[in-house]
Short mmCIF file of C-alpha atoms in Angstrom, two decimals:
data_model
loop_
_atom_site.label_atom_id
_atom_site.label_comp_id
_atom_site.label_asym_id
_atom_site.label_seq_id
_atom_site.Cartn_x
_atom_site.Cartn_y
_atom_site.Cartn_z
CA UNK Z 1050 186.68 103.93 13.98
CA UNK Z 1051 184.39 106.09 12.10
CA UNK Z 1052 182.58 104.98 9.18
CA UNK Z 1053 184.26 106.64 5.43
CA UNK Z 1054 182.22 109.29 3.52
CA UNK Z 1055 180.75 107.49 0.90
CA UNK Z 1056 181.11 108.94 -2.67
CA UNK Z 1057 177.90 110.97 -3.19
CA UNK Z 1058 178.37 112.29 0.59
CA UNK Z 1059 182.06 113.35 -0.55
CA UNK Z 1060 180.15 115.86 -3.21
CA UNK Z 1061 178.19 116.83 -1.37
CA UNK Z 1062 180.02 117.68 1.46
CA UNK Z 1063 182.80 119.44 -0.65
CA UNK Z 1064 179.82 121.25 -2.49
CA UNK Z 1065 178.43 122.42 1.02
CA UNK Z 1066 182.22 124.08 1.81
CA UNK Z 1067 182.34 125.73 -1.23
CA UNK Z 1068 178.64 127.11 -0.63
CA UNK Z 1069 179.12 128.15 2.61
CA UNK Z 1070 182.40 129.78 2.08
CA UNK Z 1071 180.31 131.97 -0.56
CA UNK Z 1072 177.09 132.61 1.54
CA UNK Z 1073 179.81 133.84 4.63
CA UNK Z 1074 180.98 136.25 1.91
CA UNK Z 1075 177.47 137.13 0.84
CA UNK Z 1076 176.13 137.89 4.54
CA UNK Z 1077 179.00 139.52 5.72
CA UNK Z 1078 178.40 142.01 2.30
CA UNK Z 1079 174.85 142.37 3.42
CA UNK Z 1080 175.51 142.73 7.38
CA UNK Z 1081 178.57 145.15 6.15
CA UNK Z 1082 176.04 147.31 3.91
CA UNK Z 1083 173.19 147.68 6.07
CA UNK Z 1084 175.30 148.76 9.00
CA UNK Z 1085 177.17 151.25 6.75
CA UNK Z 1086 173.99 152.73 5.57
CA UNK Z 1087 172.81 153.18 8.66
CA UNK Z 1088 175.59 154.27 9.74
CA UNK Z 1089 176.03 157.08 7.12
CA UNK Z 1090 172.16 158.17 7.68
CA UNK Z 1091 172.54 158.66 11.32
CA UNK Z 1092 176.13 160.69 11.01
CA UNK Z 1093 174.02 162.65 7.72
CA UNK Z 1094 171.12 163.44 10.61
CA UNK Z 1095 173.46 164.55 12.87
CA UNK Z 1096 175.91 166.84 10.92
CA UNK Z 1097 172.02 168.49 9.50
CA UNK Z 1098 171.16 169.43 13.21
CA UNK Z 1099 174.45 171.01 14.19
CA UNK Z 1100 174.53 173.52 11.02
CA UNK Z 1101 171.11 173.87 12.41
CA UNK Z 1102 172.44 174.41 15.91
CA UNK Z 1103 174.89 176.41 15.13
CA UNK Z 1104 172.77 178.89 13.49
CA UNK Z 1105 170.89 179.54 16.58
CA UNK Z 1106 173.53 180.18 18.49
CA UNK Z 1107 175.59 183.33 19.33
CA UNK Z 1108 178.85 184.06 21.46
CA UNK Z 1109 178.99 187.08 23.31
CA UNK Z 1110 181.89 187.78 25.54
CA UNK Z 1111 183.02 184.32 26.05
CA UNK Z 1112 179.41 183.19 26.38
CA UNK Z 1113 177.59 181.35 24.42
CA UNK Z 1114 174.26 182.06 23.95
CA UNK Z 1115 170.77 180.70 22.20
CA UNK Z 1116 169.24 183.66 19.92
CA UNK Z 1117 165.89 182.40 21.06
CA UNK Z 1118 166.56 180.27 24.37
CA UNK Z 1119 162.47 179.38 24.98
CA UNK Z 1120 161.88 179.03 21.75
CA UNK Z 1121 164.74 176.32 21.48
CA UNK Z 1122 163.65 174.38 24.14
CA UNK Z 1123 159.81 174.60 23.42
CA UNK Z 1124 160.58 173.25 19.85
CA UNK Z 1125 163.09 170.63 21.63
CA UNK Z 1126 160.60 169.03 23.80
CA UNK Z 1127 157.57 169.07 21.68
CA UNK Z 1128 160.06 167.14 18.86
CA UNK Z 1129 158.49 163.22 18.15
CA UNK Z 1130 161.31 162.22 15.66
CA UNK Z 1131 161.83 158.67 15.90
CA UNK Z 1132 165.32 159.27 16.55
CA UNK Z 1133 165.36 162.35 18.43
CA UNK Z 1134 168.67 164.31 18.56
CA UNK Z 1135 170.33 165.24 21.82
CA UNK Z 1136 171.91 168.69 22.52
CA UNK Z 1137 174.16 169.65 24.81
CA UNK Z 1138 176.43 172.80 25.25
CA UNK Z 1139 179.47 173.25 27.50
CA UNK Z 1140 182.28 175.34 28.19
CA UNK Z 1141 185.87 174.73 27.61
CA UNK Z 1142 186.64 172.26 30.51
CA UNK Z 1143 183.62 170.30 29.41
CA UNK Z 1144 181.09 172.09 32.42
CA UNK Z 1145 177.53 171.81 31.63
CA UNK Z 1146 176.31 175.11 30.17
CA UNK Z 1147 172.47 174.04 28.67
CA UNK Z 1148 171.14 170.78 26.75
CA UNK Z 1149 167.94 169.85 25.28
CA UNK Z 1150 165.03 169.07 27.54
CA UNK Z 1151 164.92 165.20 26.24
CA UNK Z 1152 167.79 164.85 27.36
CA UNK Z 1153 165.97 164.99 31.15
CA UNK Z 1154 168.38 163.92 33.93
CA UNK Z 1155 171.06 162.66 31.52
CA UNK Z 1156 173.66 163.94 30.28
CA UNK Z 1157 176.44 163.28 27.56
CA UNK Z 1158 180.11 162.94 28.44
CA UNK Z 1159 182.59 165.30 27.28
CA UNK Z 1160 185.67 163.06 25.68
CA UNK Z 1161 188.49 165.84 26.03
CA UNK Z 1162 190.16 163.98 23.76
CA UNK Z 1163 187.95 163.03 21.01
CA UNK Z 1164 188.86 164.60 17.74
CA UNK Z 1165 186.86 167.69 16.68
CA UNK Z 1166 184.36 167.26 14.27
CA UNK Z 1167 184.78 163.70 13.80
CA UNK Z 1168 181.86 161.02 14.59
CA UNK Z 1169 182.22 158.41 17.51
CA UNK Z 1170 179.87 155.90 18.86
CA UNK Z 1171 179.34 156.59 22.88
CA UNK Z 1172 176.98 155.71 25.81
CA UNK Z 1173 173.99 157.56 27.08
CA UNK Z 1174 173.10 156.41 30.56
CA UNK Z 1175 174.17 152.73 29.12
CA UNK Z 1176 172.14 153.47 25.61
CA UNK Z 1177 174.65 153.60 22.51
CA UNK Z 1178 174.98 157.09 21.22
CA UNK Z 1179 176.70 158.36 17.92
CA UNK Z 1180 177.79 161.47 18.72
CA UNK Z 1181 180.13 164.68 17.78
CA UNK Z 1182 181.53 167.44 19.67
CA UNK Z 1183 181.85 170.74 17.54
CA UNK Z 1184 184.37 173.64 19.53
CA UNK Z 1185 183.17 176.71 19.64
CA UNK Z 1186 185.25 180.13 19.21
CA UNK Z 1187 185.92 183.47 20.24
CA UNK Z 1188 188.62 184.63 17.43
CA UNK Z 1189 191.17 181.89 18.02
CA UNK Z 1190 189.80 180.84 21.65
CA UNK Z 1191 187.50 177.93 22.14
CA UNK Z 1192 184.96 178.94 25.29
CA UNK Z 1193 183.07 175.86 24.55
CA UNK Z 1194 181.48 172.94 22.91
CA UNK Z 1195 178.33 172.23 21.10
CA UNK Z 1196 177.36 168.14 21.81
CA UNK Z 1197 175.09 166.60 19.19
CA UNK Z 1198 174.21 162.81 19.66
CA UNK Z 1199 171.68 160.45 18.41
CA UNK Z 1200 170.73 157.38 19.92
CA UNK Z 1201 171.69 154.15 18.13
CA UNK Z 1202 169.33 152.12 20.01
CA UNK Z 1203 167.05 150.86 17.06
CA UNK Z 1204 170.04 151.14 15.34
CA UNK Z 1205 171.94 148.34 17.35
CA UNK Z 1206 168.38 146.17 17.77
CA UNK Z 1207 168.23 146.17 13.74
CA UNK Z 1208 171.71 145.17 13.11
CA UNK Z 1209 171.32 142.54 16.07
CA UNK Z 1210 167.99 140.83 14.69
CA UNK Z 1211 170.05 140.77 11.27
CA UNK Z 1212 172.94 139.09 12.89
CA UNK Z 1213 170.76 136.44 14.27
CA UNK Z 1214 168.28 135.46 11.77
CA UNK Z 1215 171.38 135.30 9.40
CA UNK Z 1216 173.04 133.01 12.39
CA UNK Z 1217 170.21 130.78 12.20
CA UNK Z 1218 169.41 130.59 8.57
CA UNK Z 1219 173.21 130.27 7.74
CA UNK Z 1220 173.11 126.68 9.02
CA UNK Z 1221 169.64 125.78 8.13
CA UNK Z 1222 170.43 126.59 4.57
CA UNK Z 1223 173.90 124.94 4.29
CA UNK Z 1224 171.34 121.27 5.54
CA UNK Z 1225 168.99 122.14 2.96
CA UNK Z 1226 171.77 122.76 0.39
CA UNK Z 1227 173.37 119.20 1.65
CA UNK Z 1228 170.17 117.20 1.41
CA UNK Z 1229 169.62 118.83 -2.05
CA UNK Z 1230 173.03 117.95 -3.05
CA UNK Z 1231 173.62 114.65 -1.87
CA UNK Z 1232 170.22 113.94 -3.28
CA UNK Z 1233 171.49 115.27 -6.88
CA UNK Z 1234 174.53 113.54 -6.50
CA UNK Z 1235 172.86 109.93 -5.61
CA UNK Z 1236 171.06 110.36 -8.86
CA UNK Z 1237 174.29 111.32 -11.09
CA UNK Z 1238 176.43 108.29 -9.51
CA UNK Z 1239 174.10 106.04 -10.16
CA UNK Z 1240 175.63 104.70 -13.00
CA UNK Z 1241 178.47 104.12 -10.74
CA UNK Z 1242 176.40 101.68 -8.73
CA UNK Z 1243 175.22 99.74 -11.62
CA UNK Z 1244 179.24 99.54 -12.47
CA UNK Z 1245 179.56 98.41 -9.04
CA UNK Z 1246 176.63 96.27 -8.98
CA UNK Z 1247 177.41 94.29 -12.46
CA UNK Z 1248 181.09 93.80 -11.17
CA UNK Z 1249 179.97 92.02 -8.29
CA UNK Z 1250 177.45 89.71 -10.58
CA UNK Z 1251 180.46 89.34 -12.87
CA UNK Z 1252 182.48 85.73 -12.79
CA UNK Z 1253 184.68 83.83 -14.67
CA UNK Z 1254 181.69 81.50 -15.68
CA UNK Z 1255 179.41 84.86 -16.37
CA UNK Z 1256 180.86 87.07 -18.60
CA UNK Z 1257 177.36 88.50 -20.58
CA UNK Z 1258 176.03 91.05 -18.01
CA UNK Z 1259 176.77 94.75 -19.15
CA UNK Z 1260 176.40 98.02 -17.70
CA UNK Z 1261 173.49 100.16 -18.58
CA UNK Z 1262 174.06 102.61 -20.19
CA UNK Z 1263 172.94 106.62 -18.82
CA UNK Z 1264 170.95 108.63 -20.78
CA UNK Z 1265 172.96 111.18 -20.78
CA UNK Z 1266 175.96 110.97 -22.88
CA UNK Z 1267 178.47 112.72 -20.06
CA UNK Z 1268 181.60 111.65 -18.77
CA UNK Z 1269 180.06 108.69 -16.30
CA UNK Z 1270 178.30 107.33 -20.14
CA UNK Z 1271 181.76 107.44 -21.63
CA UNK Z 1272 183.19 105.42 -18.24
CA UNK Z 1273 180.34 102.90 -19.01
CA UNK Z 1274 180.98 102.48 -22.44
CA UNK Z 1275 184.50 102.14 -21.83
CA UNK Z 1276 183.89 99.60 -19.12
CA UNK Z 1277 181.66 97.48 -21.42
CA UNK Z 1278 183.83 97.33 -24.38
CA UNK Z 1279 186.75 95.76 -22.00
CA UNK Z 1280 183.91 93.19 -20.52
CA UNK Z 1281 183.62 92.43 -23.96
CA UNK Z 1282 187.45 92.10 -25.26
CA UNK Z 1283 187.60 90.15 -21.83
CA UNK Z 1284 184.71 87.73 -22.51
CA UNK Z 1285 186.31 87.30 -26.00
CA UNK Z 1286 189.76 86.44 -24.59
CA UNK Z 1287 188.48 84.05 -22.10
CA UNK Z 1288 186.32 82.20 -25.12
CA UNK Z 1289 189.76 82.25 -27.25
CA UNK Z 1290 191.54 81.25 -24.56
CA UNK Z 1291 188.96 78.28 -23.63
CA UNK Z 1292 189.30 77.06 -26.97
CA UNK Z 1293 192.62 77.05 -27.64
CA UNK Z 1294 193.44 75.42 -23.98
CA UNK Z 1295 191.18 72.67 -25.54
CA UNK Z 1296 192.35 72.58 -29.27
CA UNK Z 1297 195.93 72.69 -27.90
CA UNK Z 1298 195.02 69.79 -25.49
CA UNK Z 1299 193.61 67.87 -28.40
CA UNK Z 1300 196.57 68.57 -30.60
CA UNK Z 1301 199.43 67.66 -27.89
CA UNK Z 1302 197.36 64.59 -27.01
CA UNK Z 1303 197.12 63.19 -30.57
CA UNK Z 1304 200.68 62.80 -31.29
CA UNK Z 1305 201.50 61.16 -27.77
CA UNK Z 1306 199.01 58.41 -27.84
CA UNK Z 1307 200.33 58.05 -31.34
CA UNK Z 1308 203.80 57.72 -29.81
CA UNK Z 1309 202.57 55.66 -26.56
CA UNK Z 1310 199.98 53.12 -29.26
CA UNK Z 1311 203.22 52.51 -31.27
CA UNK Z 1312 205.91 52.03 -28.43
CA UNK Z 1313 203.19 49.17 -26.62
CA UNK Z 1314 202.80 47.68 -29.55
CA UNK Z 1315 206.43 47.48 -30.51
CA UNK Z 1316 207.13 45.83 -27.00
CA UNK Z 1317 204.30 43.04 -26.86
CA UNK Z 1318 206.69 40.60 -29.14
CA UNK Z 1319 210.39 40.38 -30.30
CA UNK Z 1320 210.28 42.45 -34.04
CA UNK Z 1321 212.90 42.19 -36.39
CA UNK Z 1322 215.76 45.40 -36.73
CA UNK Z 1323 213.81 46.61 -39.42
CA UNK Z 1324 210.58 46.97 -37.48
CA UNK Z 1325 212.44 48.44 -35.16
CA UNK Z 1326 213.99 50.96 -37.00
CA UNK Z 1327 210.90 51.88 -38.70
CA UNK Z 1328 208.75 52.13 -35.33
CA UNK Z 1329 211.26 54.19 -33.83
CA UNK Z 1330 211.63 56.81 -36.85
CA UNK Z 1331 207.92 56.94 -36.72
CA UNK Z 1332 208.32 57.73 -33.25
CA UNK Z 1333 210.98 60.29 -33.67
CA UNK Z 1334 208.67 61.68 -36.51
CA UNK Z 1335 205.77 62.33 -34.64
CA UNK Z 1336 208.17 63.44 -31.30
CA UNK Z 1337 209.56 65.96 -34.55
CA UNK Z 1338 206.24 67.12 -34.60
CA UNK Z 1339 205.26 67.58 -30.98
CA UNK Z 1340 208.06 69.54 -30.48
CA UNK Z 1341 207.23 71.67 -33.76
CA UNK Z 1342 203.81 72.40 -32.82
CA UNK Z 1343 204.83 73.30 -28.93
CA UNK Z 1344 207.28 75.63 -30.92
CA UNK Z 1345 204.58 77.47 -32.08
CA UNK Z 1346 202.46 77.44 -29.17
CA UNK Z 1347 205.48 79.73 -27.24
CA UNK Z 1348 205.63 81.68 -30.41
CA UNK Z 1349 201.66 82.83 -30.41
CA UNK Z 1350 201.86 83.38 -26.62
CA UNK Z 1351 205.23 85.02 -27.29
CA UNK Z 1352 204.05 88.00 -29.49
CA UNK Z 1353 200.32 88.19 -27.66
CA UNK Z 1354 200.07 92.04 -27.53
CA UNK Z 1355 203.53 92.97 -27.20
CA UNK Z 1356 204.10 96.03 -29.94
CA UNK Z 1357 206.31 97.38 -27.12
CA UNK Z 1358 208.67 95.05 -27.62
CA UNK Z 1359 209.17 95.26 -31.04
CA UNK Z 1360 212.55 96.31 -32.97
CA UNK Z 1361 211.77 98.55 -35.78
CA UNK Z 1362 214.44 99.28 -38.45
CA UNK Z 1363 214.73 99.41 -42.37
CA UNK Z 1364 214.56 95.86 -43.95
CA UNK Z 1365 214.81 94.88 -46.95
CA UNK Z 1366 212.10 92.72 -48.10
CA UNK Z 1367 214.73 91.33 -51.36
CA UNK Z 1368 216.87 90.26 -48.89
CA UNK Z 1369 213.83 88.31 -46.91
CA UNK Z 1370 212.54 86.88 -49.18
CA UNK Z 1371 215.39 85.67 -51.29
CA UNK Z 1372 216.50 83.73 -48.21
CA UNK Z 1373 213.64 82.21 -47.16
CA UNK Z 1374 213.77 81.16 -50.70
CA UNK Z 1375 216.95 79.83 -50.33
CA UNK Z 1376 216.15 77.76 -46.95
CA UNK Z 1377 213.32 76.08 -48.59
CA UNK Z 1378 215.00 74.96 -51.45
CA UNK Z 1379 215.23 71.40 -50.89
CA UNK Z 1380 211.27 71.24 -50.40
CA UNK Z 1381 211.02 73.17 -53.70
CA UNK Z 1382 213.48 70.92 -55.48
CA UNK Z 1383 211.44 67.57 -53.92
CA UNK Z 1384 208.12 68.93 -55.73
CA UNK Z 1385 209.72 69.91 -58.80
CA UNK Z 1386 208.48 73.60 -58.51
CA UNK Z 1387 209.39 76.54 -60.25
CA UNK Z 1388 209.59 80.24 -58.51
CA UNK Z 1389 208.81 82.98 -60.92
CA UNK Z 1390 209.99 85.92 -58.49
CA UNK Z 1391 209.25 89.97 -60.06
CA UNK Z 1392 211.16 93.06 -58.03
CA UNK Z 1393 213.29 95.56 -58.12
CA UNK Z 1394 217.18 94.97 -56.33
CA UNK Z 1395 216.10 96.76 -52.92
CA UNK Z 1396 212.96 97.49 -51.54
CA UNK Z 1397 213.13 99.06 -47.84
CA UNK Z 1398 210.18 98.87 -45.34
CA UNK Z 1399 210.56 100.06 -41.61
CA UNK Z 1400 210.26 97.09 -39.50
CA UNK Z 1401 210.86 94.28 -36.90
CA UNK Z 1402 213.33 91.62 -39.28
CA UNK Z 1403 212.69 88.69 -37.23
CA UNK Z 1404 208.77 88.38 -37.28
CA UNK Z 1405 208.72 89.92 -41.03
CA UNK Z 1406 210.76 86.98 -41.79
CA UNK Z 1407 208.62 84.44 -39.51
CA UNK Z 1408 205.22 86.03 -41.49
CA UNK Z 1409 207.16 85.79 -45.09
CA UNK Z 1410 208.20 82.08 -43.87
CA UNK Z 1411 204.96 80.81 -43.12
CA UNK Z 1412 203.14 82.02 -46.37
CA UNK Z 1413 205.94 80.45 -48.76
CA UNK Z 1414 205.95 77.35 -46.39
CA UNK Z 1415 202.49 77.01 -47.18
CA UNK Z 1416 202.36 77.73 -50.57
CA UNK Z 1417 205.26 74.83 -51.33
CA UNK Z 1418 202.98 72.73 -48.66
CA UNK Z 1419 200.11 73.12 -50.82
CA UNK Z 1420 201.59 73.24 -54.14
CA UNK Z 1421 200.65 70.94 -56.31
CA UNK Z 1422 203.87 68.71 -57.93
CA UNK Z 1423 205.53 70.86 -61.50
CA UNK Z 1424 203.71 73.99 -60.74
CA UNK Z 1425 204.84 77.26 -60.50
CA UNK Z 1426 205.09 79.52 -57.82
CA UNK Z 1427 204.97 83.47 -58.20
CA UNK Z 1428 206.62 86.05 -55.97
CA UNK Z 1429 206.29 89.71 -57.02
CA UNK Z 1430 207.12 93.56 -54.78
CA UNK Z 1431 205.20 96.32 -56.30
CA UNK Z 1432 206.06 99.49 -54.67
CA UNK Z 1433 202.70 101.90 -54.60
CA UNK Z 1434 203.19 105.56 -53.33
CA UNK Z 1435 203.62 104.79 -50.17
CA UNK Z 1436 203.34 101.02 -49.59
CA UNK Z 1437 204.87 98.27 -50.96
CA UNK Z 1438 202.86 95.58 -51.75
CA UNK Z 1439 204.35 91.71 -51.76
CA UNK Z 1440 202.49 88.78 -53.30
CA UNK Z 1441 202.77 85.12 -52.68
CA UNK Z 1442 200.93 82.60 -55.80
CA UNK Z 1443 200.34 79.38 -55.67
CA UNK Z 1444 198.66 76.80 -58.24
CA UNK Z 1445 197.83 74.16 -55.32
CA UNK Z 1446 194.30 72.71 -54.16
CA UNK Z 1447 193.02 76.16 -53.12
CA UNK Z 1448 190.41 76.80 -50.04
CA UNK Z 1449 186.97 76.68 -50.50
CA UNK Z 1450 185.14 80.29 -50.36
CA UNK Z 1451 183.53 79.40 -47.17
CA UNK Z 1452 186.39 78.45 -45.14
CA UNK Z 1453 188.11 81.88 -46.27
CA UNK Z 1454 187.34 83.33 -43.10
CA UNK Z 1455 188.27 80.46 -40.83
CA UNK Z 1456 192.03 79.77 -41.81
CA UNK Z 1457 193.42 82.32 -39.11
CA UNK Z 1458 191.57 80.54 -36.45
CA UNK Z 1459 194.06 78.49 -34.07
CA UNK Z 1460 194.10 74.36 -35.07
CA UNK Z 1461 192.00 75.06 -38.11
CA UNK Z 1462 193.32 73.50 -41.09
CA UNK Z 1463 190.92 73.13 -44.57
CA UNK Z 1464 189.93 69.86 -45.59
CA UNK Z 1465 192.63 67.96 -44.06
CA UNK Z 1466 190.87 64.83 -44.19
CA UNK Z 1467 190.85 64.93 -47.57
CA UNK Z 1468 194.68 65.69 -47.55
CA UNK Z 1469 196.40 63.57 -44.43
CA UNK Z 1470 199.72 63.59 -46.99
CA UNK Z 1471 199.97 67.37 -45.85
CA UNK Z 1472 201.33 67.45 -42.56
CA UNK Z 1473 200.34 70.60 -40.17
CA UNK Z 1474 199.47 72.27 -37.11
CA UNK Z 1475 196.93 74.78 -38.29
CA UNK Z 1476 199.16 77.28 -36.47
CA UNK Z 1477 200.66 79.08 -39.26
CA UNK Z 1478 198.33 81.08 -40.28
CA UNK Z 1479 197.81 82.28 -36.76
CA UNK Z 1480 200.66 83.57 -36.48
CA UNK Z 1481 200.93 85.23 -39.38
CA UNK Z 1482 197.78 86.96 -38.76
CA UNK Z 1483 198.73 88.00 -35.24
CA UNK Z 1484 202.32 88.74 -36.66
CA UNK Z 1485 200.73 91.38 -39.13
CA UNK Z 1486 198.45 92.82 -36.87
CA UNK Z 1487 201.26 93.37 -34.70
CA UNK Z 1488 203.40 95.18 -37.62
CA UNK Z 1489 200.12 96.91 -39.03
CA UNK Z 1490 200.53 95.15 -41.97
CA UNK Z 1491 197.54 94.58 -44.02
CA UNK Z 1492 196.85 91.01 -45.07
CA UNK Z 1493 194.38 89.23 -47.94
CA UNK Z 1494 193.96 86.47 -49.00
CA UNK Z 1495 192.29 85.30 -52.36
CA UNK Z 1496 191.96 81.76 -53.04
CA UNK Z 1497 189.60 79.31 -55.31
CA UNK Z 1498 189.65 75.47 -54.78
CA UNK Z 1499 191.61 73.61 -56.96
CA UNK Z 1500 192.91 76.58 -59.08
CA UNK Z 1501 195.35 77.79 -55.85
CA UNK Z 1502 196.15 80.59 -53.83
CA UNK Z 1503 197.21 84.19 -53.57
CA UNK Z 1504 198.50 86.28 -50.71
CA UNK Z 1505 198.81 89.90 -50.47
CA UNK Z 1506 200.54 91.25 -47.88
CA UNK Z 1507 200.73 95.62 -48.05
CA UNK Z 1508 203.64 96.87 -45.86
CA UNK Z 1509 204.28 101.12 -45.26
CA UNK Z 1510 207.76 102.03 -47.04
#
């Protein structure tokens, strides 16, 4: 089985096809010229000597016969042109009446039926002639011909060497042209090698290498670039994904050893119903939250990426928020907060219902969470030219300034050491990060320890 083209001997090869296609073209112009022009010298030579011949020449009684007959041949033998002409006069039926003294034992053939006056190429004693035959008249009778011809010898041995060095450089070029291309083509590709060669180095354990980049910024610069920004979003996933396999690990394995400490030690001695009882909700507690935070785990892999999937129509953000509102009440009621709520009786955005209410959710989950007991709570929808702009305030125990930027980050929850009366997964905010992204909705946060929190979220109407 033969070995594939590789890529740089692809270009060139369809580079050599479309060059040799065009140098065809270009020697068959210059083959085509050069034997028109010779052409059209030798039939211009030959039409000059028979007006000449013809003007030495008289008919007398059906004869035809030279003006000055020694004269003619004297001048005919003594001519040195390099391409002498060759005369020849016969009668009607083509008989030999005189020729020209080069013409020695030769003699040109009569074509009956040759057209008159009209050039054709011929043979000499086996030498290629052009030649004409020009009737002569008496009145309305032709009593003979007069038979110019020139020899196309040097003629045929100039348009023969042309055919043949063309022959041989036609092939000799199209290699040089190939080398010269596939050369030129190694060097442009050669990005494409260092794409292939940093693929191969690339693993699952080895995710810095990059391409370099070319110098030139060109289509094969842009492929590069392209190329390296995905090994990066890759090697970003893969760290993401490495740490939440092992956050998530962490977090699933906390509340079954809690669950597995409590059930050995409730069977190592007979307890009373009470301790029972009060293991066992523990244990359905912590089960509770398991099952919560798997819940969430299926709801960030859920909406990874998928804006495809998403089912956009007019909601109205009253309505959302009213009832989530409403379904938190009893938490609201158990902290003895107050919501202080400010907008209008509709307000429309264009957008997926189900994960607006899952963001809206979270934040006012969080904010009752975090809440400290008898404070207030302030919801407010400002409508903007063209956004709408909803805001969630809390008076709780705030987030420290440095830990602004970490509270999206899976598992991560502020301080809650200091806090272990707040239950969480340090999912939320996750999700409602990946949840706005998703809905290109803007989101900020503002927050000061101790004083509380606000949250911003700025949807298109």
């Amino acid at each position: 089985m033969m070995k594939p083209f590789s890529f740089k001997n692809r270009i060139a090869f369809n580079y050599i096809i479309t060059t040799a296609l065009l140098i065809f073209v270009v020697f068959f112009a210059i083959f085509s010229i050069v034997k028109y022009s010779i052409y059209v010298r030798v039939n211009n030579e030959i039409k000059t000597e028979v007006s000449k011949h013809l003007k030495e020449i008289e008919v007398i009684e059906n004869c035809v016969l030279l003006i000055r007959e020694e004269q003619w041949k004297l001048k005919e033998f003594n001519r040195l042109d390099a391409s002498p002409a060759f005369i020849q006069f016969v009668d009607e039926l083509g008989a030999l009446v005189e020729k020209s003294p080069n013409l020695k034992q030769k003699q040109l053939r009569f074509y009956p039926y040759a057209k008159e006056d009209k050039l054709f190429d011929a043979k000499l004693d086996k030498i290629a002639v052009r030649q004409i035959q020009i009737p002569l008249y008496q009145d309305t009778k032709v009593i003979g011909y007069l038979i110019v011809a020139m020899s196309l010898e040097d003629s045929v041995m100039v348009l023969n060497n042309l055919f043949l060095i063309m022959m041989i450089a036609f092939p000799v070029i199209l290699i040089i042209l190939f080398l010269i291309a596939r050369f030129i083509a190694g060097r442009s590709i050669k990005p494409i090698n260092s794409i292939i060669n940093t693929a191969n180095f690339i693993t699952k354990d080895n995710l810095k290498s990059r391409i370099p980049l070319p110098q030139n910024k060109d289509e094969l610069y842009t492929l590069s670039d392209t190329i390296n920004n995905l090994l990066e979003r890759i090697e970003n996933a893969v760290i993401r994904e490495k740490q939440f396999t092992s956050d998530a690990s962490h977090e699933l394995r906390t509340p079954l050893a809690v669950i597995k400490g409590t059930l050995e030690v409730l069977v190592r001695k007979p307890r009373t119903e009470e301790e029972y009882k009060e293991k066992i909700n523990y244990c359905v507690s912590e089960v509770n939250r398991l099952n919560h935070l798997v819940d969430e785990l299926l709801l960030l892999a859920r909406f990874e990426n998928q804006r495809q999937n998403l089912k956009l129509e007019q909601v109205d953000l009253v309505s959302v928020l009213s009832d989530t509102l409403a379904r938190n009440s009893t938490h609201i009621q158990d902290k003895k907060l107050k919501i202080i709520s400010k907008f209008p009786t509709e307000v429309y955005t264009r957008t997926d219902s189900y994960l607006l209410s899952l963001i809206i959710n979270n934040i006012i989950t969080n904010s009752i969470k975090y809440s400290n007991q008898n404070t207030e709570i302030f919801v407010s929808l400002i409508e903007q030219d063209a956004v709408i702009v909803c805001s969630i305030t809390d008076n709780g125990i705030g987030i420290a300034k440095d830990e602004i930027d970490k509270i999206f980050d899976q598992f991560y929850r502020s301080k809650s050491s200091e806090h272990p009366e707040i239950k969480g997964t340090g999912l939320g905010l996750s999700i409602v990060k990946r949840l706005c992204d998703l809905l290109q909705i803007e989101l900020v946060i503002e927050s000061e320890e101790n004083i509380g929190t606000t949250v911003h979220l700025t949807l298109k109407k």
